[in-house]
Amino acid sequence: MVSAFDKLAHPVQKWVRSRGWRELRKIQADAIHAIVDSDDDLIISASTAAGKTEAAFLPLISQVLVDPAQTGGFDLLYVGPLKALITDQAMRLEDICHNAEIPVYPWHGDVSASVKSRALKAPKGILLITPESLEAMFIRRGLEVPRLFGAIRAVVIDELHSVLDSERGVQMRSLLTRLEIAVKRPIRRVGLSATLGDMKLASAYLRPDKAESVALMEAKGGESELLLQVRGYVAGNEDDDDDTLAAEDSVAAHLFKHLRGSDNLVFAGARQSVEKYADSLRELCERAHLPQEFYPHHASLSREHRDFVEDRLKDANLPTTAICTSTLELGIDIGDVTCVAQVGAPFSVASLRQRLGRSGRREGQPAVLRQYAVELRHDSASNFVDRLRLGLVRTIAMIELLLEGWCEPPRPDALHLSTLVHQILSVIAERGGAKADRLHRVLCQEGPFRQVSVEMFLGVLRSLGKPETGLIEQSSDGLLLLGPKGEKLAEHHRFYAVFQTPEEFRLIADGKELGTLPITNILTPGMLLIFSGRRWLVQEIHALERVIIVQPAKTGVPPRFGGDPGAIHDRVIERMFDLFESELEPAYMDPTALDMLKEARKNYAWMGFSSSPVIETSEDSHILATRRGTAKNCTLALALGAKGFKVEQHDGFLSVWTHESCDGLMQVLRCVAGGEDMDLFAHSPNLVFEKFHEHLTPELLQQDAHSCRLDVSSLQSTASMLVGTNLEETDAGPTIEPSKK
DNA sequence: GACCTGCTGCGGTCTG
C-alpha cells in the first residue's frame, strides 16, 4: 500500500522533511488518503494545535502540483471567519508553497490594494478570504467570478463549527452554492473544526444534497486529563454593596493568587464584568508592588490594546492573564495556557468546550478549568431566582453535559429571512438583474434557504418591492432589478456583512483611542468610568463626531455595553431540574459550592416544586416551573402575555402576575393545554432582531421568529404538564418574592 | 440575561 507520505508531491514531501517531523499525524495521513483517493467532501475535526490546516492543504497543494490547471484562476479557496486567522494561515501556507512556486493571497479588509490587484491580474494558487470579502467580490465583480474561480479544486472552510447555523454561516453556504453555479460544477468542500457535537449533522450543513458521502475524520484520543473545580462565593444582598463587593473581591484575590506567574484566560461573561475584574486585578498588582500581568480583552477595546495583550500571551517570557469575553474563544494560536477560568454561568456547553480547549494542549499537561460561581446571600426577602441559585445550578448542568460530551446542535428549521433578503439583493447585484424563478432556484432549491416555501419567497420579494421599501423593482420583461434604495444599500461597504453592529462613541485619552462604547450609555462630563481596566473621568463629549475625551481618575464604574440575551437549550434546563431533584454531589465542587447546591435543593422542595410545577406566591402572582429552554419558555410567556398577564422569564421558570381583568391563570393554562388558538403577537412584541429584518412585513417577521426563537408546537404539552398536577392551595404557604423587579 | 465576527472604491496628499 502506498503510504500517505508517498502520495504527496515532491516539493511538499521536501517541506515535510524540512520540518523535521518524524511522521505524519494520523489525522493528516487519513486526510491525505481521503483527498488523494477520492473526490468526496470532507470534515477534519481535531483540537487547535493538531495540524488540521496541514492535513487539508498538504494533499490539496500536491494535487495542484501534480496536475496543474490548464486555465487561469485560483486553484484553492480558503474561507476563514477572522482577519487575524487569515493572516496567520497565509503565513503558514506561504511557507509550504514557497518552494513549490504556488502564490498565496490573503484577502480581507486590511490587505493592501496592491496585493489584491496582483491577485486579480494573475489569479493562481491559494486565495484566503473572509465571507464578507467573498460577498464583495460577487457584488462588485460578479461577471469576473467564473474567470477568477473557474479552475478551483476545493474550498477549505475553517472553524466550521462557528458558522454552522449562524446568519453568517448561512451567508457563507449561499456564497459557496453561488460559486458552484458560476463555475457550473460542484467544488469539493473541506471543513476544519475543533468542536463538533454531531459530525453527521455537520455533514448536512457542509453538503446538504449528499451528506452521507461526506468523509469524516476525527482525531480521537490524546485528549489531555481534565482538572476541574467549581468554587462557590456568596455575596451580600442587593442593598448591601459592600458585601457584594466582598464576594467579587474574593474571586479577584483567588485569581490573583493562583494565576499570577503563568499564562491564563479568564472568561468573565459580559464586557462590564471583564472591566470590573481587570480593574480589581490591576489594583491588586499595584498594591503588592508587582508588575502588571492582568489585562482586559473584549471587542470594544482598541485593536492596538488587543494586539498588545495577544502578543503578551504569545510571548513565553511574559506571564499574562487575559480577562476576556468570547474574543479569545476561537481564532489565532495564542499558545498554550495553564488554566481557563470561567466566572459566572456559561451561556452554552459548546462555548464552554471551546474555551476549555484553550488549555492543556501541550503533551502531558492537563486541561484546567476553574469555575467561579458567585451567588447572593439569602434573607427573608430573597426572590426565587436567588433562592434556587439558578446560576450555580445552570453551571453544574452545563459542566455535567460537557463531561458527557454533549453540546448544543443547530436549529435546522431556521428560516434566516434577514440573510435571505441580503442574498436576494446580492444575486441581483451580481448579475445586474435576475428573474424570480432563478433567484428561488439559486437560493432556496440549491442554496441554504430550503425551509423557505415558494409562497413565502414570493412574500419576501413583494415585501422588498413595496413602494415604501423600494429595494427592488420589476422591469417590463419580468426581470428583477435593484431599486434606487437597493442600489444605495448594496453599494455601501456596510452591506457585505449580514450581522448588525451598534452605533458607538470612540473613547479618546491623551490623543489615543482606548476603544468604543455603545451610544446607549448616557454620559455627561464629570462622570467616572472604568474602561480598559483603568479609571477615567469624562472630560468632553462630542455627540456629532461620536467622540468622548477622558482623562485618568482615581475611581470609576464599568459602563454598560448592552447585548442580546441568547437562548439556553432544553437539555440544559432539563438537567438543571434533574439536579434539583437528585442527591448528586459532584466531586469537583468545593464545600461552599456544595452548600449552595444543597440550599438550592432545600428551597426547591420548601417552595413546593417537588410536588407541583405551579406555585402561588401571593394572591396575584405565581411561579411556573416550565422545565423548558428559552424558545419554549418564551412561547408560553407570549401566550400568557396575550391573555393579559405580566410575565418574566428565567431558566426553566416563568413568574406570572395577574391583573384584575385576567381570567384565572389555571383556567388560561387549561385553554392553552386544550389547543385553543392563540395570537402570540397580540401585544406586538419587537421582532426586528437581524440586520435586514426592517424590510420585511410583520407576517414574515412572525414566521421567522417561529422558525428559530419560538416553539409553538410545544405550547400544548408545556401547558398540559403545568395543569396536570392537582393545584389545590396548601395552607400557610411560604412567603416568597416572585422575582426581582 | 451575552458575546463575537466584517467592509469597496475613489479622490486626495505626500514621498522618492
Short mmCIF file of C-alpha atoms in Angstrom, two decimals, chain A residues 96-546:
data_model
loop_
_atom_site.label_atom_id
_atom_site.label_comp_id
_atom_site.label_asym_id
_atom_site.label_seq_id
_atom_site.Cartn_x
_atom_site.Cartn_y
_atom_site.Cartn_z
CA ILE A 96 4.71 25.28 2.37
CA CYS A 97 4.14 26.84 -1.05
CA HIS A 98 7.33 28.86 -1.30
CA ASN A 99 9.42 26.15 -2.98
CA ALA A 100 6.50 24.88 -4.99
CA GLU A 101 6.05 28.32 -6.55
CA ILE A 102 2.38 28.46 -5.74
CA PRO A 103 1.28 32.00 -4.87
CA VAL A 104 -0.72 32.59 -1.65
CA TYR A 105 -3.04 35.60 -1.43
CA PRO A 106 -4.63 36.70 1.84
CA TRP A 107 -7.70 38.82 1.06
CA HIS A 108 -9.64 40.85 3.64
CA GLY A 109 -10.35 44.45 4.57
CA ASP A 110 -6.85 45.12 5.90
CA VAL A 111 -4.99 43.63 2.93
CA SER A 112 -3.47 46.33 0.71
CA ALA A 113 -4.99 47.18 -2.65
CA SER A 114 -1.70 46.30 -4.34
CA VAL A 115 -1.82 42.68 -3.16
CA LYS A 116 -5.44 42.46 -4.30
CA SER A 117 -4.75 43.88 -7.74
CA ARG A 118 -1.83 41.50 -8.19
CA ALA A 119 -4.12 38.59 -7.34
CA LEU A 120 -6.78 39.81 -9.78
CA LYS A 121 -4.30 40.33 -12.59
CA ALA A 122 -2.87 36.80 -12.46
CA PRO A 123 -5.26 34.70 -10.36
CA LYS A 124 -3.50 31.48 -9.34
CA GLY A 125 -2.62 29.47 -6.26
CA ILE A 126 -4.41 29.86 -2.94
CA LEU A 127 -6.86 32.63 -2.04
CA LEU A 128 -7.65 33.09 1.66
CA ILE A 129 -10.73 35.21 2.21
CA THR A 130 -13.48 36.21 4.68
CA PRO A 131 -17.15 35.58 3.85
CA GLU A 132 -17.67 39.34 3.62
CA SER A 133 -14.85 39.89 1.13
CA LEU A 134 -16.13 36.99 -0.96
CA GLU A 135 -19.56 38.63 -0.85
CA ALA A 136 -17.99 41.88 -2.04
CA MET A 137 -16.38 40.04 -4.91
CA PHE A 138 -19.76 38.72 -6.08
CA ILE A 139 -21.34 42.16 -5.82
CA ARG A 140 -18.51 44.22 -7.32
CA ARG A 141 -17.10 41.76 -9.81
CA GLY A 142 -19.95 39.36 -10.39
CA LEU A 143 -19.10 38.90 -14.06
CA GLU A 144 -15.46 38.09 -13.29
CA VAL A 145 -16.28 35.29 -10.84
CA PRO A 146 -16.18 32.49 -13.48
CA ARG A 147 -12.76 33.68 -14.69
CA LEU A 148 -11.34 34.01 -11.17
CA PHE A 149 -12.68 30.72 -9.83
CA GLY A 150 -13.11 28.58 -12.94
CA ALA A 151 -10.15 26.35 -12.06
CA ILE A 152 -10.87 25.99 -8.35
CA ARG A 153 -10.35 22.45 -6.98
CA ALA A 154 -11.54 22.73 -3.43
CA VAL A 155 -12.74 25.18 -0.84
CA VAL A 156 -11.49 24.82 2.73
CA ILE A 157 -13.83 26.20 5.40
CA ASP A 158 -12.06 26.91 8.66
CA GLU A 159 -13.74 26.93 12.11
CA LEU A 160 -16.73 25.14 10.59
CA HIS A 161 -18.45 24.82 13.98
CA SER A 162 -18.61 28.59 14.38
CA VAL A 163 -20.59 29.04 11.15
CA LEU A 164 -22.94 26.05 11.21
CA ASP A 165 -26.23 27.77 11.78
CA SER A 166 -25.47 31.47 12.28
CA GLU A 167 -26.62 34.16 9.85
CA ARG A 168 -23.01 34.36 8.78
CA GLY A 169 -22.83 30.61 8.21
CA VAL A 170 -25.94 30.71 6.02
CA GLN A 171 -24.39 33.56 4.04
CA MET A 172 -21.24 31.53 3.52
CA ARG A 173 -23.13 28.44 2.37
CA SER A 174 -25.13 30.59 0.00
CA LEU A 175 -21.91 32.03 -1.45
CA LEU A 176 -20.44 28.55 -1.92
CA THR A 177 -23.55 27.44 -3.84
CA ARG A 178 -23.39 30.59 -5.97
CA LEU A 179 -19.75 29.87 -6.66
CA GLU A 180 -20.60 26.36 -7.89
CA ILE A 181 -23.37 27.75 -10.09
CA ALA A 182 -20.96 30.35 -11.50
CA VAL A 183 -18.36 27.73 -12.47
CA LYS A 184 -21.07 25.21 -13.48
CA ARG A 185 -19.76 22.29 -11.41
CA PRO A 186 -19.56 21.13 -7.80
CA ILE A 187 -16.46 22.18 -5.85
CA ARG A 188 -15.12 19.84 -3.18
CA ARG A 189 -15.74 21.23 0.33
CA VAL A 190 -13.33 20.55 3.18
CA GLY A 191 -14.47 21.68 6.64
CA LEU A 192 -12.00 22.16 9.50
CA SER A 193 -13.26 22.21 13.05
CA ALA A 194 -12.25 21.82 16.66
CA THR A 195 -15.63 21.31 18.31
CA LEU A 196 -18.42 19.41 16.65
CA GLY A 197 -21.17 17.90 18.76
CA ASP A 198 -22.58 15.85 15.92
CA MET A 199 -20.44 15.10 12.87
CA LYS A 200 -23.41 13.76 10.88
CA LEU A 201 -25.32 16.99 11.37
CA ALA A 202 -22.27 18.99 10.38
CA SER A 203 -22.08 16.96 7.15
CA ALA A 204 -25.62 18.01 6.31
CA TYR A 205 -24.58 21.62 6.66
CA LEU A 206 -21.44 21.13 4.60
CA ARG A 207 -23.20 19.37 1.70
CA PRO A 208 -27.00 19.19 2.13
CA ASP A 209 -27.60 17.10 -1.02
CA LYS A 210 -25.02 14.42 -0.29
CA ALA A 211 -24.43 14.47 3.45
CA GLU A 212 -23.93 10.70 3.52
CA SER A 213 -20.92 10.88 1.22
CA VAL A 214 -19.01 13.43 3.34
CA ALA A 215 -15.90 11.70 4.71
CA LEU A 216 -15.46 12.29 8.45
CA MET A 217 -12.03 12.40 10.07
CA GLU A 218 -11.95 12.87 13.80
CA ALA A 219 -8.78 12.92 15.90
CA LYS A 220 -9.69 10.67 18.81
CA GLY A 221 -7.80 10.01 21.99
CA GLY A 222 -4.80 12.02 23.03
CA GLU A 223 -7.21 14.18 24.97
CA SER A 224 -5.49 15.55 27.99
CA GLU A 225 -6.59 14.93 31.53
CA LEU A 226 -9.08 17.48 32.90
CA LEU A 227 -8.64 19.20 36.25
CA LEU A 228 -11.90 20.82 37.24
CA GLN A 229 -13.09 22.78 40.23
CA VAL A 230 -16.28 24.73 40.89
CA ARG A 231 -15.79 27.30 43.66
CA GLY A 232 -18.79 28.93 45.30
CA TYR A 233 -18.83 32.53 46.54
CA VAL A 234 -21.70 34.11 48.42
CA ALA A 235 -22.21 37.85 48.17
CA GLY A 236 -24.42 40.06 50.32
CA ASN A 237 -27.93 41.04 49.40
CA GLU A 238 -28.69 43.58 46.73
CA ASP A 239 -28.94 46.58 49.07
CA ASP A 240 -25.62 45.88 50.66
CA ASP A 241 -22.97 46.93 48.18
CA ASP A 242 -20.05 46.24 50.47
CA ASP A 243 -20.91 42.60 50.85
CA THR A 244 -21.45 42.21 47.11
CA LEU A 245 -18.03 43.66 46.55
CA ALA A 246 -16.57 41.29 49.09
CA ALA A 247 -17.52 38.19 47.05
CA GLU A 248 -16.19 39.63 43.81
CA ASP A 249 -13.07 40.79 45.62
CA SER A 250 -12.58 37.25 46.94
CA VAL A 251 -12.84 35.90 43.40
CA ALA A 252 -10.31 38.50 42.22
CA ALA A 253 -8.00 37.67 45.12
CA HIS A 254 -8.20 33.96 44.34
CA LEU A 255 -7.45 34.60 40.66
CA PHE A 256 -4.54 36.84 41.64
CA LYS A 257 -3.06 34.26 43.96
CA HIS A 258 -3.41 31.25 41.67
CA LEU A 259 -2.94 32.63 38.17
CA ARG A 260 -0.05 35.04 38.70
CA GLY A 261 3.17 33.92 37.03
CA SER A 262 1.66 31.97 34.13
CA ASP A 263 -0.49 32.48 31.02
CA ASN A 264 -4.22 32.13 31.60
CA LEU A 265 -7.62 33.04 30.18
CA VAL A 266 -10.40 34.26 32.47
CA PHE A 267 -13.79 34.27 30.72
CA ALA A 268 -15.90 36.75 32.67
CA GLY A 269 -19.09 36.76 30.57
CA ALA A 270 -20.10 40.36 29.91
CA ARG A 271 -17.71 43.18 29.00
CA GLN A 272 -18.83 45.09 32.07
CA SER A 273 -17.72 42.23 34.26
CA VAL A 274 -14.43 41.91 32.33
CA GLU A 275 -13.73 45.56 33.14
CA LYS A 276 -14.58 45.11 36.81
CA TYR A 277 -12.27 42.13 37.32
CA ALA A 278 -9.48 43.64 35.21
CA ASP A 279 -9.62 46.77 37.37
CA SER A 280 -9.56 44.76 40.64
CA LEU A 281 -6.64 42.63 39.47
CA ARG A 282 -4.67 45.67 38.28
CA GLU A 283 -5.16 47.20 41.71
CA LEU A 284 -4.01 44.03 43.46
CA CYS A 285 -0.79 44.08 41.42
CA GLU A 286 -0.23 47.74 42.21
CA ARG A 287 -0.83 47.33 45.92
CA ALA A 288 1.61 44.43 46.05
CA HIS A 289 4.16 46.46 44.02
CA LEU A 290 4.24 43.71 41.43
CA PRO A 291 4.48 44.14 37.68
CA GLN A 292 1.18 44.23 35.80
CA GLU A 293 0.17 40.96 34.19
CA PHE A 294 -3.67 41.02 34.13
CA TYR A 295 -5.25 42.71 31.10
CA PRO A 296 -8.80 43.06 29.79
CA HIS A 297 -9.64 41.85 26.29
CA HIS A 298 -13.01 42.41 24.59
CA ALA A 299 -14.43 43.72 21.33
CA SER A 300 -14.86 47.32 22.49
CA LEU A 301 -11.16 47.76 23.27
CA SER A 302 -8.94 49.28 20.61
CA ARG A 303 -7.19 46.96 18.18
CA GLU A 304 -3.88 48.26 19.48
CA HIS A 305 -4.65 47.23 23.05
CA ARG A 306 -5.94 43.84 21.98
CA ASP A 307 -2.83 43.19 19.88
CA PHE A 308 -0.71 44.11 22.90
CA VAL A 309 -2.50 41.53 25.07
CA GLU A 310 -2.37 38.85 22.34
CA ASP A 311 1.35 39.44 21.78
CA ARG A 312 1.98 39.14 25.51
CA LEU A 313 0.08 35.85 25.59
CA LYS A 314 2.18 34.50 22.73
CA ASP A 315 5.40 35.62 24.45
CA ALA A 316 6.54 32.73 26.65
CA ASN A 317 8.68 35.02 28.81
CA LEU A 318 5.92 37.36 29.97
CA PRO A 319 3.32 35.80 32.27
CA THR A 320 -0.06 37.15 31.14
CA THR A 321 -3.65 36.59 32.15
CA ALA A 322 -6.33 37.95 29.83
CA ILE A 323 -9.72 38.72 31.37
CA CYS A 324 -11.90 38.32 28.32
CA THR A 325 -15.29 37.79 26.70
CA SER A 326 -15.59 35.34 23.82
CA THR A 327 -12.94 37.34 21.91
CA LEU A 328 -10.31 34.77 22.86
CA GLU A 329 -12.56 31.75 22.44
CA LEU A 330 -11.54 30.92 18.90
CA GLY A 331 -9.06 32.14 16.36
CA ILE A 332 -5.35 32.57 16.22
CA ASP A 333 -2.96 30.38 18.15
CA ILE A 334 -2.11 32.18 21.37
CA GLY A 335 -0.04 29.26 22.59
CA ASP A 336 -0.88 27.01 25.47
CA VAL A 337 -2.47 28.49 28.57
CA THR A 338 -2.06 27.00 32.03
CA CYS A 339 -5.64 27.43 33.10
CA VAL A 340 -9.02 28.55 31.86
CA ALA A 341 -11.25 30.26 34.39
CA GLN A 342 -14.93 30.92 33.91
CA VAL A 343 -16.55 33.50 36.19
CA GLY A 344 -20.34 33.14 36.36
CA ALA A 345 -22.53 30.67 34.47
CA PRO A 346 -21.57 29.93 30.86
CA PHE A 347 -24.11 30.55 28.07
CA SER A 348 -23.68 27.31 26.18
CA VAL A 349 -21.96 23.96 26.55
CA ALA A 350 -20.47 24.41 23.07
CA SER A 351 -18.67 27.61 24.01
CA LEU A 352 -17.57 26.18 27.37
CA ARG A 353 -15.99 23.28 25.50
CA GLN A 354 -14.33 25.59 23.02
CA ARG A 355 -12.92 27.67 25.88
CA LEU A 356 -11.64 24.65 27.72
CA GLY A 357 -9.84 23.58 24.53
CA ARG A 358 -7.56 26.57 25.01
CA SER A 359 -5.72 24.87 27.87
CA GLY A 360 -3.95 21.52 28.24
CA ARG A 361 -2.65 21.43 24.70
CA ARG A 362 0.94 20.57 25.47
CA GLU A 363 1.59 16.87 25.85
CA GLY A 364 1.43 15.69 29.43
CA GLN A 365 -0.21 18.94 30.56
CA PRO A 366 -3.73 18.68 31.99
CA ALA A 367 -6.54 20.99 30.87
CA VAL A 368 -7.54 23.09 33.87
CA LEU A 369 -10.96 24.67 34.33
CA ARG A 370 -11.59 26.86 37.35
CA GLN A 371 -15.26 27.74 37.55
CA TYR A 372 -16.34 30.54 39.91
CA ALA A 373 -20.00 30.72 40.91
CA VAL A 374 -20.95 33.99 42.61
CA GLU A 375 -24.39 34.00 44.21
CA LEU A 376 -26.27 36.34 46.54
CA ARG A 377 -26.79 35.60 50.24
CA HIS A 378 -30.38 34.78 51.10
CA ASP A 379 -32.65 36.55 53.50
CA SER A 380 -36.37 36.55 54.10
CA ALA A 381 -36.95 38.97 51.19
CA SER A 382 -34.96 37.00 48.62
CA ASN A 383 -36.67 36.18 45.34
CA PHE A 384 -36.94 32.66 43.99
CA VAL A 385 -34.16 33.08 41.40
CA ASP A 386 -31.66 33.70 44.18
CA ARG A 387 -33.15 31.06 46.45
CA LEU A 388 -32.84 28.43 43.73
CA ARG A 389 -29.32 29.56 42.82
CA LEU A 390 -30.22 29.31 39.15
CA GLY A 391 -26.75 30.49 38.06
CA LEU A 392 -24.90 27.83 40.04
CA VAL A 393 -27.32 25.08 39.04
CA ARG A 394 -27.02 26.01 35.36
CA THR A 395 -23.25 25.99 35.69
CA ILE A 396 -23.28 22.45 37.09
CA ALA A 397 -25.80 21.29 34.48
CA MET A 398 -23.53 22.58 31.72
CA ILE A 399 -20.41 21.03 33.22
CA GLU A 400 -22.15 17.66 33.56
CA LEU A 401 -23.22 17.83 29.89
CA LEU A 402 -19.71 18.90 28.90
CA LEU A 403 -18.27 15.87 30.69
CA GLU A 404 -20.75 13.65 28.83
CA GLY A 405 -19.50 15.03 25.51
CA TRP A 406 -22.79 16.71 24.54
CA CYS A 407 -23.12 20.17 23.06
CA GLU A 408 -25.94 22.21 21.53
CA PRO A 409 -26.92 21.24 17.95
CA PRO A 410 -28.01 23.94 15.47
CA ARG A 411 -31.74 24.50 14.79
CA PRO A 412 -32.15 23.04 11.32
CA ASP A 413 -35.54 24.60 10.60
CA ALA A 414 -34.48 28.25 10.97
CA LEU A 415 -35.61 30.38 8.01
CA HIS A 416 -32.92 33.11 8.22
CA LEU A 417 -35.14 35.58 6.35
CA SER A 418 -32.87 38.56 7.10
CA THR A 419 -29.99 36.86 5.35
CA LEU A 420 -32.34 35.77 2.55
CA VAL A 421 -33.12 39.46 1.92
CA HIS A 422 -29.38 40.10 1.79
CA GLN A 423 -28.72 37.28 -0.65
CA ILE A 424 -31.62 38.29 -2.93
CA LEU A 425 -30.13 41.78 -3.25
CA SER A 426 -26.66 40.32 -3.70
CA VAL A 427 -27.62 37.90 -6.51
CA ILE A 428 -29.44 40.73 -8.32
CA ALA A 429 -26.34 42.94 -7.94
CA GLU A 430 -24.05 40.11 -9.08
CA ARG A 431 -25.82 39.70 -12.40
CA GLY A 432 -27.31 43.16 -12.82
CA GLY A 433 -30.78 41.64 -12.62
CA ALA A 434 -32.47 38.27 -12.06
CA LYS A 435 -35.80 36.55 -12.64
CA ALA A 436 -37.78 35.46 -9.59
CA ASP A 437 -37.68 31.77 -10.50
CA ARG A 438 -33.92 31.86 -10.88
CA LEU A 439 -33.50 33.58 -7.53
CA HIS A 440 -35.64 30.92 -5.93
CA ARG A 441 -33.69 28.10 -7.55
CA VAL A 442 -30.27 29.54 -6.61
CA LEU A 443 -31.14 30.45 -3.03
CA CYS A 444 -33.91 28.08 -1.93
CA GLN A 445 -33.50 24.93 -4.03
CA GLU A 446 -29.75 24.67 -4.47
CA GLY A 447 -28.73 27.14 -1.74
CA PRO A 448 -29.24 27.03 2.03
CA PHE A 449 -32.72 28.60 2.29
CA ARG A 450 -34.50 25.27 1.83
CA GLN A 451 -37.01 25.86 4.61
CA VAL A 452 -38.47 28.79 2.66
CA SER A 453 -41.54 27.82 0.61
CA VAL A 454 -42.24 29.29 -2.82
CA GLU A 455 -45.12 31.23 -1.34
CA MET A 456 -43.01 32.68 1.44
CA PHE A 457 -40.25 33.51 -1.02
CA LEU A 458 -42.71 35.45 -3.16
CA GLY A 459 -43.89 37.19 0.02
CA VAL A 460 -40.31 38.31 0.69
CA LEU A 461 -39.95 39.61 -2.90
CA ARG A 462 -43.24 41.50 -2.61
CA SER A 463 -42.11 42.99 0.69
CA LEU A 464 -38.85 44.20 -0.90
CA GLY A 465 -40.70 45.60 -3.90
CA LYS A 466 -43.30 47.59 -1.97
CA PRO A 467 -43.01 51.31 -2.86
CA GLU A 468 -42.21 52.26 0.74
CA THR A 469 -39.41 49.64 0.87
CA GLY A 470 -38.21 50.25 -2.68
CA LEU A 471 -35.30 47.83 -2.58
CA ILE A 472 -36.20 46.02 -5.81
CA GLU A 473 -38.21 46.78 -8.95
CA GLN A 474 -39.51 44.66 -11.80
CA SER A 475 -38.84 45.59 -15.42
CA SER A 476 -41.44 45.04 -18.15
CA ASP A 477 -39.89 41.68 -19.12
CA GLY A 478 -40.13 40.40 -15.57
CA LEU A 479 -36.51 40.90 -14.62
CA LEU A 480 -35.97 41.98 -11.00
CA LEU A 481 -33.60 44.92 -10.61
CA LEU A 482 -32.31 46.87 -7.63
CA GLY A 483 -34.45 49.94 -6.95
CA PRO A 484 -32.79 53.25 -6.04
CA LYS A 485 -32.83 52.33 -2.33
CA GLY A 486 -31.48 48.85 -3.07
CA GLU A 487 -28.67 50.31 -5.19
CA LYS A 488 -27.74 52.66 -2.38
CA LEU A 489 -27.83 49.90 0.22
CA ALA A 490 -25.75 47.42 -1.82
CA GLU A 491 -23.13 49.90 -2.96
CA HIS A 492 -22.02 50.81 0.55
CA HIS A 493 -19.41 48.59 2.16
CA ARG A 494 -21.56 48.21 5.27
CA PHE A 495 -23.76 45.93 3.17
CA TYR A 496 -21.35 42.99 2.90
CA ALA A 497 -21.73 41.72 6.46
CA VAL A 498 -25.03 40.04 7.38
CA PHE A 499 -24.74 40.84 11.08
CA GLN A 500 -25.74 44.00 12.92
CA THR A 501 -23.36 46.34 14.73
CA PRO A 502 -24.47 49.02 17.20
CA GLU A 503 -23.56 52.69 16.95
CA GLU A 504 -20.71 53.68 19.20
CA PHE A 505 -18.71 56.55 20.71
CA ARG A 506 -14.94 56.48 20.44
CA LEU A 507 -13.16 56.95 23.75
CA ILE A 508 -10.01 59.09 23.49
CA ALA A 509 -7.40 59.66 26.21
CA ASP A 510 -4.33 61.79 25.60
CA GLY A 511 -4.95 61.72 21.85
CA LYS A 512 -5.10 57.92 21.72
CA GLU A 513 -8.17 55.77 21.16
CA LEU A 514 -8.92 53.46 24.09
CA GLY A 515 -11.86 51.78 22.40
CA THR A 516 -15.57 52.29 21.83
CA LEU A 517 -18.79 52.50 23.86
CA PRO A 518 -22.35 51.96 22.61
CA ILE A 519 -24.16 55.29 22.29
CA THR A 520 -26.89 53.93 24.54
CA ASN A 521 -24.74 54.87 27.56
CA ILE A 522 -25.98 58.17 28.93
CA LEU A 523 -22.83 60.11 29.76
CA THR A 524 -22.11 63.65 30.95
CA PRO A 525 -18.79 65.43 31.59
CA GLY A 526 -17.64 64.72 35.13
CA MET A 527 -18.79 61.08 35.14
CA LEU A 528 -16.32 58.40 36.19
CA LEU A 529 -15.67 55.25 34.17
CA ILE A 530 -13.71 52.03 34.31
CA PHE A 531 -12.52 51.16 30.81
CA SER A 532 -9.63 49.08 29.54
CA GLY A 533 -9.10 48.00 33.17
CA ARG A 534 -8.36 51.59 34.29
CA ARG A 535 -10.32 54.53 35.75
CA TRP A 536 -11.31 57.64 33.82
CA LEU A 537 -13.05 61.00 34.16
CA VAL A 538 -15.26 62.05 31.23
CA GLN A 539 -13.95 65.48 30.13
CA GLU A 540 -15.70 66.30 26.87
CA ILE A 541 -18.45 64.72 24.78
CA HIS A 542 -18.66 65.49 21.07
CA ALA A 543 -22.00 63.99 20.15
CA LEU A 544 -21.84 64.70 16.41
CA GLU A 545 -18.36 63.26 15.95
CA ARG A 546 -19.24 60.41 18.33
#
